[in-house]
Amino acid sequence: MSLKQFKITYCFLSLFFLFSYTGFAQNSAKEKHIEVALRMIGHEVLLHAKDSTSRVLPITKENNKYRIQFESDFVFNSEDLVTTVKEVVDKTGIASNYIVEFENCETAEIAYSFEMNYLEKEDIIPCQSRVQPKSCYNIVFTIVEKLVDNNELVNKVSESSSIAFGNGFYFGIFAVLVLILLIIYLIRKTSHTNTSNTNLIPLGAYHFDKHNTELVINNQRIELTSKEADLLLLLYDSANSTVERDVILNMVWGDEGDYIGRTVDVFISKLRKKLELDSKVKIVNVRGVGYKLVMDA
């Protein structure tokens, strides 16, 4: 994997984990909010039972059911219970459709239950005036999942929960868009760099920059004249093969006079000096024929 590919992958994974962590954090905060609200319900139930000292035990959860457990037995009035639960739920916004069941700790029988449905306004509240005997009870609070026409289960949460979900959803969309734009930018940048790199020819330990007519080695840049660059490129294109002197004259100098032929050796000498930092790159004189660029593996 190249450095640029690594950077693209790193950016992708960073945004992915950021998005995942944000979603997890929002879900975790939502669960804590529900648990606090349910503990408040347990606290209010005990206060209505004239009990201000017993503890509300830790909330347990199974799927969409939350169980509120108590340290001591208590008695409750159905009407007071409905009012208490409704006030806390309205205040905290933890659900818009829910079922509350009072479960006997020993027998698991349901001593009393009711359902509130704010969305469809179909509350079911039986026997509000009855007082239930003192006993050990658990309150089972169920956030209802309702089957809709397309047979998908939709959890009808409260307005505040919907807003929290909506914020997380829109943040997710935003993060994905940023990720896409970042990837496009990095791909284009990489593509541009790769295009620019086509001007860089590997030449042993050197890089021959055709565009800027210079040699690069160990962050050192060695300038070439235009003729030196043309000569080096010609030799490179025929690396390890002899390029005849006449070909060099025609390709590099063209028809600039016979005196140029006598300067080929001078330019070869200059190139050799500029390539001397890598002993594996040599320009060899083939007597009576021309020159060739030799690069040892």
PDB file of C-alpha atoms in Angstrom:
ATOM      1  CA  MET A   1       0.000   0.000   0.000  1.00  0.00           C
ATOM      2  CA  SER A   2       1.388   3.375  -1.004  1.00  0.00           C
ATOM      3  CA  LEU A   3       1.568   6.320   1.371  1.00  0.00           C
ATOM      4  CA  LYS A   4      -1.245   8.098  -0.485  1.00  0.00           C
ATOM      5  CA  GLN A   5      -3.470   4.996  -0.382  1.00  0.00           C
ATOM      6  CA  PHE A   6      -2.714   4.713   3.321  1.00  0.00           C
ATOM      7  CA  LYS A   7      -3.764   8.338   3.874  1.00  0.00           C
ATOM      8  CA  ILE A   8      -7.047   7.791   2.008  1.00  0.00           C
ATOM      9  CA  THR A   9      -7.756   4.610   3.981  1.00  0.00           C
ATOM     10  CA  TYR A  10      -6.841   6.346   7.243  1.00  0.00           C
ATOM     11  CA  CYS A  11      -9.223   9.245   6.552  1.00  0.00           C
ATOM     12  CA  PHE A  12     -12.006   6.825   5.618  1.00  0.00           C
ATOM     13  CA  LEU A  13     -11.578   4.752   8.775  1.00  0.00           C
ATOM     14  CA  SER A  14     -11.301   7.861  10.955  1.00  0.00           C
ATOM     15  CA  LEU A  15     -14.631   9.203   9.709  1.00  0.00           C
ATOM     16  CA  PHE A  16     -16.210   5.760   9.921  1.00  0.00           C
ATOM     17  CA  PHE A  17     -15.209   5.337  13.563  1.00  0.00           C
ATOM     18  CA  LEU A  18     -16.196   8.918  14.332  1.00  0.00           C
ATOM     19  CA  PHE A  19     -19.642   8.315  12.868  1.00  0.00           C
ATOM     20  CA  SER A  20     -19.975   4.966  14.668  1.00  0.00           C
ATOM     21  CA  TYR A  21     -18.832   6.439  17.970  1.00  0.00           C
ATOM     22  CA  THR A  22     -21.237   9.376  17.635  1.00  0.00           C
ATOM     23  CA  GLY A  23     -24.156   7.038  16.973  1.00  0.00           C
ATOM     24  CA  PHE A  24     -23.132   4.863  19.920  1.00  0.00           C
ATOM     25  CA  ALA A  25     -22.762   7.886  22.197  1.00  0.00           C
ATOM     26  CA  GLN A  26     -26.205   9.192  21.225  1.00  0.00           C
ATOM     27  CA  ASN A  27     -27.823   5.794  21.846  1.00  0.00           C
ATOM     28  CA  SER A  28     -26.034   5.506  25.178  1.00  0.00           C
ATOM     29  CA  ALA A  29     -27.191   8.983  26.252  1.00  0.00           C
ATOM     30  CA  LYS A  30     -30.755   8.147  25.229  1.00  0.00           C
ATOM     31  CA  GLU A  31     -30.728   4.951  27.325  1.00  0.00           C
ATOM     32  CA  LYS A  32     -29.393   6.828  30.349  1.00  0.00           C
ATOM     33  CA  HIS A  33     -32.137   9.423  29.911  1.00  0.00           C
ATOM     34  CA  ILE A  34     -34.804   6.694  29.907  1.00  0.00           C
ATOM     35  CA  GLU A  35     -33.321   5.026  32.991  1.00  0.00           C
ATOM     36  CA  VAL A  36     -33.275   8.305  34.932  1.00  0.00           C
ATOM     37  CA  ALA A  37     -36.921   8.936  33.999  1.00  0.00           C
ATOM     38  CA  LEU A  38     -37.916   5.431  35.107  1.00  0.00           C
ATOM     39  CA  ARG A  39     -36.130   5.860  38.436  1.00  0.00           C
ATOM     40  CA  MET A  40     -38.106   9.060  38.864  1.00  0.00           C
ATOM     41  CA  ILE A  41     -41.312   7.071  38.293  1.00  0.00           C
ATOM     42  CA  GLY A  42     -40.217   4.562  40.945  1.00  0.00           C
ATOM     43  CA  HIS A  43     -39.401   7.386  43.350  1.00  0.00           C
ATOM     44  CA  GLU A  44     -42.818   9.045  42.851  1.00  0.00           C
ATOM     45  CA  VAL A  45     -44.626   5.725  43.291  1.00  0.00           C
ATOM     46  CA  LEU A  46     -42.917   5.200  46.662  1.00  0.00           C
ATOM     47  CA  LEU A  47     -43.725   8.757  47.757  1.00  0.00           C
ATOM     48  CA  HIS A  48     -47.426   8.181  46.967  1.00  0.00           C
ATOM     49  CA  ALA A  49     -47.168   5.015  49.078  1.00  0.00           C
ATOM     50  CA  LYS A  50     -45.902   7.170  51.983  1.00  0.00           C
ATOM     51  CA  ASP A  51     -42.426   5.617  51.686  1.00  0.00           C
ATOM     52  CA  SER A  52     -39.578   8.125  51.501  1.00  0.00           C
ATOM     53  CA  THR A  53     -36.744   5.884  52.702  1.00  0.00           C
ATOM     54  CA  SER A  54     -36.820   2.681  50.614  1.00  0.00           C
ATOM     55  CA  ARG A  55     -34.556   2.468  47.605  1.00  0.00           C
ATOM     56  CA  VAL A  56     -35.422   2.095  43.953  1.00  0.00           C
ATOM     57  CA  LEU A  57     -33.177  -0.745  42.766  1.00  0.00           C
ATOM     58  CA  PRO A  58     -31.182  -0.638  39.487  1.00  0.00           C
ATOM     59  CA  ILE A  59     -33.258  -0.616  36.311  1.00  0.00           C
ATOM     60  CA  THR A  60     -32.997  -3.742  34.155  1.00  0.00           C
ATOM     61  CA  LYS A  61     -33.786  -3.940  30.439  1.00  0.00           C
ATOM     62  CA  GLU A  62     -34.848  -6.687  28.045  1.00  0.00           C
ATOM     63  CA  ASN A  63     -35.429  -5.528  24.471  1.00  0.00           C
ATOM     64  CA  ASN A  64     -37.916  -2.654  24.785  1.00  0.00           C
ATOM     65  CA  LYS A  65     -39.014  -3.599  28.321  1.00  0.00           C
ATOM     66  CA  TYR A  66     -37.628  -1.862  31.389  1.00  0.00           C
ATOM     67  CA  ARG A  67     -38.126  -3.302  34.861  1.00  0.00           C
ATOM     68  CA  ILE A  68     -38.254  -1.004  37.907  1.00  0.00           C
ATOM     69  CA  GLN A  69     -37.575  -2.944  41.116  1.00  0.00           C
ATOM     70  CA  PHE A  70     -38.006  -1.844  44.709  1.00  0.00           C
ATOM     71  CA  GLU A  71     -36.329  -2.601  48.001  1.00  0.00           C
ATOM     72  CA  SER A  72     -39.576  -2.824  50.022  1.00  0.00           C
ATOM     73  CA  ASP A  73     -43.219  -3.804  49.646  1.00  0.00           C
ATOM     74  CA  PHE A  74     -45.747  -1.027  49.075  1.00  0.00           C
ATOM     75  CA  VAL A  75     -49.414  -0.339  48.379  1.00  0.00           C
ATOM     76  CA  PHE A  76     -50.659   1.731  45.439  1.00  0.00           C
ATOM     77  CA  ASN A  77     -53.788   3.398  44.155  1.00  0.00           C
ATOM     78  CA  SER A  78     -54.425   2.778  40.446  1.00  0.00           C
ATOM     79  CA  GLU A  79     -55.593   6.302  39.717  1.00  0.00           C
ATOM     80  CA  ASP A  80     -52.613   7.903  41.456  1.00  0.00           C
ATOM     81  CA  LEU A  81     -50.309   5.497  39.646  1.00  0.00           C
ATOM     82  CA  VAL A  82     -51.605   6.441  36.180  1.00  0.00           C
ATOM     83  CA  THR A  83     -51.299  10.149  36.961  1.00  0.00           C
ATOM     84  CA  THR A  84     -47.789   9.785  38.388  1.00  0.00           C
ATOM     85  CA  VAL A  85     -46.420   7.816  35.444  1.00  0.00           C
ATOM     86  CA  LYS A  86     -48.064  10.123  32.896  1.00  0.00           C
ATOM     87  CA  GLU A  87     -46.618  13.253  34.508  1.00  0.00           C
ATOM     88  CA  VAL A  88     -43.069  11.884  34.496  1.00  0.00           C
ATOM     89  CA  VAL A  89     -43.317  10.572  30.918  1.00  0.00           C
ATOM     90  CA  ASP A  90     -44.777  13.869  29.688  1.00  0.00           C
ATOM     91  CA  LYS A  91     -42.023  15.802  31.419  1.00  0.00           C
ATOM     92  CA  THR A  92     -39.135  13.628  30.225  1.00  0.00           C
ATOM     93  CA  GLY A  93     -40.536  12.676  26.805  1.00  0.00           C
ATOM     94  CA  ILE A  94     -39.228   9.096  26.928  1.00  0.00           C
ATOM     95  CA  ALA A  95     -42.172   7.550  25.022  1.00  0.00           C
ATOM     96  CA  SER A  96     -45.353   8.344  23.150  1.00  0.00           C
ATOM     97  CA  ASN A  97     -46.864   4.848  23.253  1.00  0.00           C
ATOM     98  CA  TYR A  98     -46.171   2.695  26.288  1.00  0.00           C
ATOM     99  CA  ILE A  99     -47.584  -0.030  28.555  1.00  0.00           C
ATOM    100  CA  VAL A 100     -47.151  -0.083  32.331  1.00  0.00           C
ATOM    101  CA  GLU A 101     -47.573  -3.342  34.265  1.00  0.00           C
ATOM    102  CA  PHE A 102     -47.403  -3.945  37.985  1.00  0.00           C
ATOM    103  CA  GLU A 103     -45.906  -7.398  38.344  1.00  0.00           C
ATOM    104  CA  ASN A 104     -46.002  -9.425  41.551  1.00  0.00           C
ATOM    105  CA  CYS A 105     -42.398 -10.240  42.466  1.00  0.00           C
ATOM    106  CA  GLU A 106     -43.196 -13.762  43.739  1.00  0.00           C
ATOM    107  CA  THR A 107     -45.811 -15.007  41.285  1.00  0.00           C
ATOM    108  CA  ALA A 108     -44.986 -12.837  38.232  1.00  0.00           C
ATOM    109  CA  GLU A 109     -48.721 -12.206  37.922  1.00  0.00           C
ATOM    110  CA  ILE A 110     -49.840  -8.818  36.652  1.00  0.00           C
ATOM    111  CA  ALA A 111     -51.697  -7.037  39.438  1.00  0.00           C
ATOM    112  CA  TYR A 112     -52.518  -3.983  37.342  1.00  0.00           C
ATOM    113  CA  SER A 113     -51.676  -2.564  33.904  1.00  0.00           C
ATOM    114  CA  PHE A 114     -52.588   0.243  31.545  1.00  0.00           C
ATOM    115  CA  GLU A 115     -51.544   1.576  28.137  1.00  0.00           C
ATOM    116  CA  MET A 116     -51.022   5.142  26.943  1.00  0.00           C
ATOM    117  CA  ASN A 117     -50.986   6.004  23.240  1.00  0.00           C
ATOM    118  CA  TYR A 118     -50.567   9.712  22.586  1.00  0.00           C
ATOM    119  CA  LEU A 119     -50.254   9.370  18.831  1.00  0.00           C
ATOM    120  CA  GLU A 120     -53.569   7.601  18.224  1.00  0.00           C
ATOM    121  CA  LYS A 121     -55.245   8.815  21.415  1.00  0.00           C
ATOM    122  CA  GLU A 122     -56.373   5.318  22.371  1.00  0.00           C
ATOM    123  CA  ASP A 123     -55.474   5.091  26.055  1.00  0.00           C
ATOM    124  CA  ILE A 124     -56.509   1.939  27.937  1.00  0.00           C
ATOM    125  CA  ILE A 125     -56.804   2.647  31.667  1.00  0.00           C
ATOM    126  CA  PRO A 126     -58.896   0.075  33.608  1.00  0.00           C
ATOM    127  CA  CYS A 127     -60.064   0.159  37.237  1.00  0.00           C
ATOM    128  CA  GLN A 128     -58.584   3.511  38.188  1.00  0.00           C
ATOM    129  CA  SER A 129     -60.276   3.768  41.575  1.00  0.00           C
ATOM    130  CA  ARG A 130     -59.063   0.503  43.095  1.00  0.00           C
ATOM    131  CA  VAL A 131     -56.368   0.274  45.735  1.00  0.00           C
ATOM    132  CA  GLN A 132     -53.989  -2.643  45.386  1.00  0.00           C
ATOM    133  CA  PRO A 133     -52.836  -4.477  48.543  1.00  0.00           C
ATOM    134  CA  LYS A 134     -49.395  -4.073  49.986  1.00  0.00           C
ATOM    135  CA  SER A 135     -46.977  -6.493  48.354  1.00  0.00           C
ATOM    136  CA  CYS A 136     -43.702  -6.791  46.464  1.00  0.00           C
ATOM    137  CA  TYR A 137     -44.155  -5.287  43.012  1.00  0.00           C
ATOM    138  CA  ASN A 138     -42.023  -4.623  39.969  1.00  0.00           C
ATOM    139  CA  ILE A 139     -43.063  -2.022  37.437  1.00  0.00           C
ATOM    140  CA  VAL A 140     -42.560  -3.234  33.866  1.00  0.00           C
ATOM    141  CA  PHE A 141     -42.432  -0.262  31.501  1.00  0.00           C
ATOM    142  CA  THR A 142     -42.704  -1.244  27.815  1.00  0.00           C
ATOM    143  CA  ILE A 143     -42.051   1.170  24.953  1.00  0.00           C
ATOM    144  CA  VAL A 144     -44.450  -0.175  22.341  1.00  0.00           C
ATOM    145  CA  GLU A 145     -43.414  -1.217  18.867  1.00  0.00           C
ATOM    146  CA  LYS A 146     -46.391  -1.025  16.527  1.00  0.00           C
ATOM    147  CA  LEU A 147     -46.877  -2.988  13.272  1.00  0.00           C
ATOM    148  CA  VAL A 148     -47.596  -0.594  10.420  1.00  0.00           C
ATOM    149  CA  ASP A 149     -48.973  -1.192   6.918  1.00  0.00           C
ATOM    150  CA  ASN A 150     -45.633  -2.117   5.350  1.00  0.00           C
ATOM    151  CA  ASN A 151     -45.140  -4.775   8.064  1.00  0.00           C
ATOM    152  CA  GLU A 152     -42.117  -3.005   9.461  1.00  0.00           C
ATOM    153  CA  LEU A 153     -41.772  -2.431  13.184  1.00  0.00           C
ATOM    154  CA  VAL A 154     -41.568   1.237  14.045  1.00  0.00           C
ATOM    155  CA  ASN A 155     -40.666   2.285  17.552  1.00  0.00           C
ATOM    156  CA  LYS A 156     -42.874   5.241  18.386  1.00  0.00           C
ATOM    157  CA  VAL A 157     -40.623   7.138  20.712  1.00  0.00           C
ATOM    158  CA  SER A 158     -41.287  10.526  22.199  1.00  0.00           C
ATOM    159  CA  GLU A 159     -40.755  13.862  20.515  1.00  0.00           C
ATOM    160  CA  SER A 160     -37.495  14.459  22.334  1.00  0.00           C
ATOM    161  CA  SER A 161     -36.192  11.012  21.382  1.00  0.00           C
ATOM    162  CA  SER A 162     -37.234  11.608  17.789  1.00  0.00           C
ATOM    163  CA  ILE A 163     -35.329  14.879  17.782  1.00  0.00           C
ATOM    164  CA  ALA A 164     -32.258  13.127  19.183  1.00  0.00           C
ATOM    165  CA  PHE A 165     -32.525  10.445  16.518  1.00  0.00           C
ATOM    166  CA  GLY A 166     -33.094  13.080  13.854  1.00  0.00           C
ATOM    167  CA  ASN A 167     -29.996  14.977  14.915  1.00  0.00           C
ATOM    168  CA  GLY A 168     -27.963  11.777  14.797  1.00  0.00           C
ATOM    169  CA  PHE A 169     -29.405  10.887  11.396  1.00  0.00           C
ATOM    170  CA  TYR A 170     -28.630  14.272   9.876  1.00  0.00           C
ATOM    171  CA  PHE A 171     -25.165  14.231  11.413  1.00  0.00           C
ATOM    172  CA  GLY A 172     -24.647  10.823   9.816  1.00  0.00           C
ATOM    173  CA  ILE A 173     -25.710  12.172   6.416  1.00  0.00           C
ATOM    174  CA  PHE A 174     -23.374  15.135   6.878  1.00  0.00           C
ATOM    175  CA  ALA A 175     -20.474  12.852   7.880  1.00  0.00           C
ATOM    176  CA  VAL A 176     -21.048  10.620   4.850  1.00  0.00           C
ATOM    177  CA  LEU A 177     -21.105  13.638   2.517  1.00  0.00           C
ATOM    178  CA  VAL A 178     -17.897  14.980   4.058  1.00  0.00           C
ATOM    179  CA  LEU A 179     -16.348  11.545   3.672  1.00  0.00           C
ATOM    180  CA  ILE A 180     -17.349  11.350  -0.010  1.00  0.00           C
ATOM    181  CA  LEU A 181     -15.989  14.837  -0.710  1.00  0.00           C
ATOM    182  CA  LEU A 182     -12.768  14.034   1.112  1.00  0.00           C
ATOM    183  CA  ILE A 183     -12.274  10.825  -0.850  1.00  0.00           C
ATOM    184  CA  ILE A 184     -12.960  12.641  -4.138  1.00  0.00           C
ATOM    185  CA  TYR A 185     -10.462  15.340  -3.159  1.00  0.00           C
ATOM    186  CA  LEU A 186      -7.785  12.829  -2.198  1.00  0.00           C
ATOM    187  CA  ILE A 187      -8.356  10.770  -5.347  1.00  0.00           C
ATOM    188  CA  ARG A 188      -8.068  13.883  -7.510  1.00  0.00           C
ATOM    189  CA  LYS A 189      -5.009  15.014  -5.614  1.00  0.00           C
ATOM    190  CA  THR A 190      -3.459  11.571  -5.962  1.00  0.00           C
ATOM    191  CA  SER A 191      -4.354  11.514  -9.644  1.00  0.00           C
ATOM    192  CA  HIS A 192      -2.827  14.956 -10.115  1.00  0.00           C
ATOM    193  CA  THR A 193       0.299  13.890  -8.253  1.00  0.00           C
ATOM    194  CA  ASN A 194       0.551  10.755 -10.324  1.00  0.00           C
ATOM    195  CA  THR A 195       0.158  12.843 -13.465  1.00  0.00           C
ATOM    196  CA  SER A 196       2.891  15.147 -12.263  1.00  0.00           C
ATOM    197  CA  ASN A 197       5.051  12.148 -11.464  1.00  0.00           C
ATOM    198  CA  THR A 198       4.995  11.103 -15.118  1.00  0.00           C
ATOM    199  CA  ASN A 199       7.515  13.912 -15.564  1.00  0.00           C
ATOM    200  CA  LEU A 200       9.835  12.188 -13.074  1.00  0.00           C
ATOM    201  CA  ILE A 201      11.946   9.439 -14.632  1.00  0.00           C
ATOM    202  CA  PRO A 202      13.729   7.040 -12.252  1.00  0.00           C
ATOM    203  CA  LEU A 203      17.405   7.034 -13.082  1.00  0.00           C
ATOM    204  CA  GLY A 204      19.222   4.882 -10.541  1.00  0.00           C
ATOM    205  CA  ALA A 205      19.306   6.885  -7.327  1.00  0.00           C
ATOM    206  CA  TYR A 206      18.277   9.945  -9.304  1.00  0.00           C
ATOM    207  CA  HIS A 207      14.952  11.185 -10.586  1.00  0.00           C
ATOM    208  CA  PHE A 208      15.091  13.011 -13.887  1.00  0.00           C
ATOM    209  CA  ASP A 209      12.503  15.811 -13.921  1.00  0.00           C
ATOM    210  CA  LYS A 210      11.745  16.418 -17.604  1.00  0.00           C
ATOM    211  CA  HIS A 211       9.418  19.319 -16.931  1.00  0.00           C
ATOM    212  CA  ASN A 212      11.827  21.321 -14.786  1.00  0.00           C
ATOM    213  CA  THR A 213      14.958  20.011 -16.582  1.00  0.00           C
ATOM    214  CA  GLU A 214      16.751  18.932 -13.430  1.00  0.00           C
ATOM    215  CA  LEU A 215      18.076  15.885 -11.625  1.00  0.00           C
ATOM    216  CA  VAL A 216      16.860  15.137  -8.095  1.00  0.00           C
ATOM    217  CA  ILE A 217      18.786  13.013  -5.617  1.00  0.00           C
ATOM    218  CA  ASN A 218      18.560  12.972  -1.808  1.00  0.00           C
ATOM    219  CA  ASN A 219      16.504  16.197  -1.814  1.00  0.00           C
ATOM    220  CA  GLN A 220      19.257  17.820  -3.874  1.00  0.00           C
ATOM    221  CA  ARG A 221      18.313  19.378  -7.211  1.00  0.00           C
ATOM    222  CA  ILE A 222      20.823  19.619 -10.019  1.00  0.00           C
ATOM    223  CA  GLU A 223      19.881  21.930 -12.867  1.00  0.00           C
ATOM    224  CA  LEU A 224      20.277  20.874 -16.487  1.00  0.00           C
ATOM    225  CA  THR A 225      20.394  23.024 -19.570  1.00  0.00           C
ATOM    226  CA  SER A 226      17.746  22.316 -22.176  1.00  0.00           C
ATOM    227  CA  LYS A 227      20.327  20.557 -24.392  1.00  0.00           C
ATOM    228  CA  GLU A 228      21.603  18.468 -21.481  1.00  0.00           C
ATOM    229  CA  ALA A 229      18.040  17.463 -20.671  1.00  0.00           C
ATOM    230  CA  ASP A 230      17.278  16.567 -24.297  1.00  0.00           C
ATOM    231  CA  LEU A 231      20.503  14.572 -24.554  1.00  0.00           C
ATOM    232  CA  LEU A 232      19.836  12.689 -21.319  1.00  0.00           C
ATOM    233  CA  LEU A 233      16.265  11.899 -22.354  1.00  0.00           C
ATOM    234  CA  LEU A 234      17.457  10.556 -25.702  1.00  0.00           C
ATOM    235  CA  LEU A 235      20.013   8.320 -24.009  1.00  0.00           C
ATOM    236  CA  TYR A 236      17.450   7.176 -21.444  1.00  0.00           C
ATOM    237  CA  ASP A 237      14.951   6.186 -24.136  1.00  0.00           C
ATOM    238  CA  SER A 238      17.641   3.889 -25.536  1.00  0.00           C
ATOM    239  CA  ALA A 239      19.103   2.852 -22.165  1.00  0.00           C
ATOM    240  CA  ASN A 240      21.804   0.162 -22.394  1.00  0.00           C
ATOM    241  CA  SER A 241      21.808   0.559 -26.173  1.00  0.00           C
ATOM    242  CA  THR A 242      24.204   2.638 -28.230  1.00  0.00           C
ATOM    243  CA  VAL A 243      22.895   5.878 -29.722  1.00  0.00           C
ATOM    244  CA  GLU A 244      24.911   6.908 -32.763  1.00  0.00           C
ATOM    245  CA  ARG A 245      26.544  10.301 -32.795  1.00  0.00           C
ATOM    246  CA  ASP A 246      24.635  11.364 -35.933  1.00  0.00           C
ATOM    247  CA  VAL A 247      21.344  10.479 -34.258  1.00  0.00           C
ATOM    248  CA  ILE A 248      22.307  12.550 -31.241  1.00  0.00           C
ATOM    249  CA  LEU A 249      23.133  15.526 -33.441  1.00  0.00           C
ATOM    250  CA  ASN A 250      19.879  15.305 -35.384  1.00  0.00           C
ATOM    251  CA  MET A 251      17.617  14.676 -32.386  1.00  0.00           C
ATOM    252  CA  VAL A 252      19.173  17.148 -29.936  1.00  0.00           C
ATOM    253  CA  TRP A 253      20.711  19.912 -32.040  1.00  0.00           C
ATOM    254  CA  GLY A 254      19.172  19.498 -35.463  1.00  0.00           C
ATOM    255  CA  ASP A 255      20.813  21.466 -38.229  1.00  0.00           C
ATOM    256  CA  GLU A 256      22.768  24.001 -36.166  1.00  0.00           C
ATOM    257  CA  GLY A 257      26.133  23.735 -37.926  1.00  0.00           C
ATOM    258  CA  ASP A 258      29.001  21.266 -38.091  1.00  0.00           C
ATOM    259  CA  TYR A 259      30.785  22.882 -35.173  1.00  0.00           C
ATOM    260  CA  ILE A 260      28.096  21.423 -32.863  1.00  0.00           C
ATOM    261  CA  GLY A 261      29.411  17.947 -33.529  1.00  0.00           C
ATOM    262  CA  ARG A 262      32.589  18.826 -31.749  1.00  0.00           C
ATOM    263  CA  THR A 263      30.666  19.847 -28.604  1.00  0.00           C
ATOM    264  CA  VAL A 264      28.821  16.566 -28.074  1.00  0.00           C
ATOM    265  CA  ASP A 265      31.709  15.262 -26.008  1.00  0.00           C
ATOM    266  CA  VAL A 266      31.562  18.416 -23.874  1.00  0.00           C
ATOM    267  CA  PHE A 267      27.884  17.887 -23.070  1.00  0.00           C
ATOM    268  CA  ILE A 268      28.463  14.200 -22.357  1.00  0.00           C
ATOM    269  CA  SER A 269      31.228  15.216 -19.942  1.00  0.00           C
ATOM    270  CA  LYS A 270      28.896  17.648 -18.180  1.00  0.00           C
ATOM    271  CA  LEU A 271      26.195  14.991 -17.811  1.00  0.00           C
ATOM    272  CA  ARG A 272      28.699  12.479 -16.448  1.00  0.00           C
ATOM    273  CA  LYS A 273      29.737  14.971 -13.778  1.00  0.00           C
ATOM    274  CA  LYS A 274      26.124  15.606 -12.768  1.00  0.00           C
ATOM    275  CA  LEU A 275      25.440  11.860 -12.588  1.00  0.00           C
ATOM    276  CA  GLU A 276      28.549  11.002 -10.585  1.00  0.00           C
ATOM    277  CA  LEU A 277      26.628  10.737  -7.277  1.00  0.00           C
ATOM    278  CA  ASP A 278      25.410   7.316  -8.388  1.00  0.00           C
ATOM    279  CA  SER A 279      28.161   5.027  -9.657  1.00  0.00           C
ATOM    280  CA  LYS A 280      25.578   2.664 -11.157  1.00  0.00           C
ATOM    281  CA  VAL A 281      24.515   5.242 -13.731  1.00  0.00           C
ATOM    282  CA  LYS A 282      27.122   5.723 -16.448  1.00  0.00           C
ATOM    283  CA  ILE A 283      27.377   7.194 -19.936  1.00  0.00           C
ATOM    284  CA  VAL A 284      29.704   4.964 -21.915  1.00  0.00           C
ATOM    285  CA  ASN A 285      31.592   6.029 -25.035  1.00  0.00           C
ATOM    286  CA  VAL A 286      31.321   3.472 -27.840  1.00  0.00           C
ATOM    287  CA  ARG A 287      34.371   4.411 -29.892  1.00  0.00           C
ATOM    288  CA  GLY A 288      33.599   5.477 -33.413  1.00  0.00           C
ATOM    289  CA  VAL A 289      29.858   4.933 -32.995  1.00  0.00           C
ATOM    290  CA  GLY A 290      28.284   7.020 -30.267  1.00  0.00           C
ATOM    291  CA  TYR A 291      27.214   6.773 -26.612  1.00  0.00           C
ATOM    292  CA  LYS A 292      24.952   4.686 -24.403  1.00  0.00           C
ATOM    293  CA  LEU A 293      23.432   5.145 -20.986  1.00  0.00           C
ATOM    294  CA  VAL A 294      24.184   2.161 -18.757  1.00  0.00           C
ATOM    295  CA  MET A 295      22.240   1.578 -15.534  1.00  0.00           C
ATOM    296  CA  ASP A 296      23.295  -1.379 -13.394  1.00  0.00           C
ATOM    297  CA  ALA A 297      20.474  -3.289 -11.710  1.00  0.00           C
TER     298      ALA A 297
END
